[in-house]
PDB file of C-alpha atoms in Angstrom:
ATOM      1  CA  MET A   1     -38.022  -4.579-169.152  1.00 66.00           C
ATOM      2  CA  GLY A   2     -39.099  -5.770-172.572  1.00 85.00           C
ATOM      3  CA  VAL A   3     -38.484  -8.859-174.621  1.00 95.00           C
ATOM      4  CA  GLU A   4     -35.822  -8.644-177.327  1.00 96.00           C
ATOM      5  CA  GLY A   5     -35.138 -10.802-180.348  1.00 98.00           C
ATOM      6  CA  THR A   6     -36.912 -12.189-183.371  1.00 98.00           C
ATOM      7  CA  CYS A   7     -39.942 -14.383-183.882  1.00 98.00           C
ATOM      8  CA  ASP A   8     -41.465 -15.752-187.074  1.00 98.00           C
ATOM      9  CA  ASP A   9     -45.070 -14.555-187.473  1.00 97.00           C
ATOM     10  CA  ARG A  10     -46.256 -18.184-187.437  1.00 96.00           C
ATOM     11  CA  PHE A  11     -45.054 -18.462-183.837  1.00 97.00           C
ATOM     12  CA  ILE A  12     -46.261 -15.152-182.419  1.00 97.00           C
ATOM     13  CA  ALA A  13     -48.081 -17.098-179.674  1.00 97.00           C
ATOM     14  CA  VAL A  14     -44.662 -18.174-178.364  1.00 97.00           C
ATOM     15  CA  ARG A  15     -43.574 -14.533-178.093  1.00 97.00           C
ATOM     16  CA  GLU A  16     -46.853 -13.582-176.396  1.00 97.00           C
ATOM     17  CA  ALA A  17     -46.521 -16.404-173.850  1.00 96.00           C
ATOM     18  CA  PHE A  18     -42.895 -15.445-173.219  1.00 95.00           C
ATOM     19  CA  GLU A  19     -43.858 -11.793-172.652  1.00 95.00           C
ATOM     20  CA  THR A  20     -46.727 -12.827-170.364  1.00 95.00           C
ATOM     21  CA  ASN A  21     -44.298 -14.684-168.083  1.00 91.00           C
ATOM     22  CA  PHE A  22     -42.484 -11.405-167.418  1.00 89.00           C
ATOM     23  CA  GLU A  23     -45.666  -9.345-167.081  1.00 92.00           C
ATOM     24  CA  ARG A  24     -46.973 -11.748-164.411  1.00 92.00           C
ATOM     25  CA  GLY A  25     -43.635 -11.926-162.636  1.00 85.00           C
ATOM     26  CA  GLU A  26     -43.300 -15.643-163.386  1.00 85.00           C
ATOM     27  CA  ASP A  27     -39.801 -15.163-164.803  1.00 84.00           C
ATOM     28  CA  VAL A  28     -36.960 -12.886-163.725  1.00 87.00           C
ATOM     29  CA  GLY A  29     -34.953 -13.522-166.867  1.00 91.00           C
ATOM     30  CA  ALA A  30     -35.025 -16.106-169.619  1.00 92.00           C
ATOM     31  CA  SER A  31     -34.335 -16.893-173.236  1.00 94.00           C
ATOM     32  CA  VAL A  32     -35.814 -19.282-175.751  1.00 95.00           C
ATOM     33  CA  ALA A  33     -34.653 -20.385-179.184  1.00 95.00           C
ATOM     34  CA  VAL A  34     -36.620 -22.662-181.507  1.00 96.00           C
ATOM     35  CA  THR A  35     -35.460 -24.163-184.781  1.00 96.00           C
ATOM     36  CA  VAL A  36     -37.622 -25.910-187.355  1.00 96.00           C
ATOM     37  CA  GLU A  37     -35.852 -27.987-189.980  1.00 95.00           C
ATOM     38  CA  GLY A  38     -32.599 -26.161-189.270  1.00 95.00           C
ATOM     39  CA  GLU A  39     -34.096 -22.658-189.456  1.00 97.00           C
ATOM     40  CA  LEU A  40     -34.012 -20.430-186.364  1.00 98.00           C
ATOM     41  CA  ILE A  41     -37.606 -19.210-186.115  1.00 98.00           C
ATOM     42  CA  VAL A  42     -37.766 -17.972-182.513  1.00 98.00           C
ATOM     43  CA  ASP A  43     -34.869 -16.268-180.738  1.00 98.00           C
ATOM     44  CA  LEU A  44     -36.117 -14.290-177.728  1.00 98.00           C
ATOM     45  CA  TRP A  45     -34.667 -13.081-174.439  1.00 97.00           C
ATOM     46  CA  GLY A  46     -35.654 -10.679-171.695  1.00 94.00           C
ATOM     47  CA  GLY A  47     -35.503  -9.712-168.052  1.00 90.00           C
ATOM     48  CA  THR A  48     -32.454  -9.766-165.822  1.00 88.00           C
ATOM     49  CA  THR A  49     -29.898 -12.296-164.675  1.00 86.00           C
ATOM     50  CA  GLY A  50     -31.021 -11.854-161.078  1.00 76.00           C
ATOM     51  CA  THR A  51     -27.618 -10.537-160.013  1.00 69.00           C
ATOM     52  CA  ASP A  52     -28.933  -7.384-158.352  1.00 63.00           C
ATOM     53  CA  GLU A  53     -25.727  -6.909-156.364  1.00 62.00           C
ATOM     54  CA  VAL A  54     -24.010  -5.668-159.533  1.00 61.00           C
ATOM     55  CA  GLU A  55     -23.471  -1.902-159.269  1.00 68.00           C
ATOM     56  CA  ASP A  56     -24.219  -1.207-162.939  1.00 68.00           C
ATOM     57  CA  PRO A  57     -27.930  -1.989-163.586  1.00 64.00           C
ATOM     58  CA  GLU A  58     -27.176  -2.590-167.270  1.00 72.00           C
ATOM     59  CA  ALA A  59     -24.745  -5.356-166.299  1.00 74.00           C
ATOM     60  CA  ASN A  60     -27.556  -7.650-165.143  1.00 85.00           C
ATOM     61  CA  VAL A  61     -29.808  -7.225-168.200  1.00 89.00           C
ATOM     62  CA  TRP A  62     -30.379 -10.550-169.934  1.00 92.00           C
ATOM     63  CA  GLN A  63     -28.584 -10.580-173.287  1.00 92.00           C
ATOM     64  CA  ARG A  64     -28.855 -12.857-176.307  1.00 93.00           C
ATOM     65  CA  ASP A  65     -25.655 -14.608-175.228  1.00 92.00           C
ATOM     66  CA  THR A  66     -26.222 -14.733-171.447  1.00 90.00           C
ATOM     67  CA  ILE A  67     -24.721 -17.936-170.065  1.00 88.00           C
ATOM     68  CA  ILE A  68     -26.668 -19.894-167.440  1.00 84.00           C
ATOM     69  CA  ASN A  69     -26.616 -23.255-165.678  1.00 82.00           C
ATOM     70  CA  THR A  70     -29.083 -25.674-167.233  1.00 80.00           C
ATOM     71  CA  TRP A  71     -29.303 -28.164-164.348  1.00 80.00           C
ATOM     72  CA  SER A  72     -32.754 -29.789-164.356  1.00 80.00           C
ATOM     73  CA  THR A  73     -33.771 -28.527-167.787  1.00 83.00           C
ATOM     74  CA  THR A  74     -31.662 -31.293-169.293  1.00 88.00           C
ATOM     75  CA  LYS A  75     -34.136 -33.854-167.904  1.00 91.00           C
ATOM     76  CA  THR A  76     -36.933 -32.337-169.968  1.00 91.00           C
ATOM     77  CA  MET A  77     -34.765 -32.100-173.076  1.00 89.00           C
ATOM     78  CA  THR A  78     -33.674 -35.734-172.683  1.00 93.00           C
ATOM     79  CA  ALA A  79     -37.295 -36.848-172.314  1.00 95.00           C
ATOM     80  CA  LEU A  80     -38.325 -34.873-175.410  1.00 94.00           C
ATOM     81  CA  CYS A  81     -35.485 -36.382-177.444  1.00 95.00           C
ATOM     82  CA  CYS A  82     -36.506 -39.880-176.340  1.00 97.00           C
ATOM     83  CA  LEU A  83     -40.129 -39.207-177.266  1.00 97.00           C
ATOM     84  CA  MET A  84     -39.103 -37.920-180.693  1.00 96.00           C
ATOM     85  CA  LEU A  85     -36.911 -40.976-181.285  1.00 97.00           C
ATOM     86  CA  ALA A  86     -39.704 -43.301-180.130  1.00 98.00           C
ATOM     87  CA  ASP A  87     -42.172 -41.546-182.433  1.00 97.00           C
ATOM     88  CA  ALA A  88     -39.757 -42.036-185.332  1.00 97.00           C
ATOM     89  CA  GLY A  89     -39.445 -45.730-184.449  1.00 97.00           C
ATOM     90  CA  GLU A  90     -35.765 -45.396-183.621  1.00 96.00           C
ATOM     91  CA  LEU A  91     -36.011 -46.105-179.916  1.00 90.00           C
TER      92      LEU A  91
END
């Protein structure tokens, strides 16, 4: 299953790393979106949702708008936001 979406040429390494995760079996399904100064420069998704019990194989293909639980990823995002604020002298 391939990776779908768009990626600015300046960030092709992000796409390559994302594809490598699937090739190595490190991800079942995932998506990533990156904005720089308000511009969406990376918008990629691929793999499956991991819901193999679904009868229609197409039903478990990861889509651009697949909804997931974020659980522990919010810890990383919170830490990154704090680091950015500290770097800007606002924290």
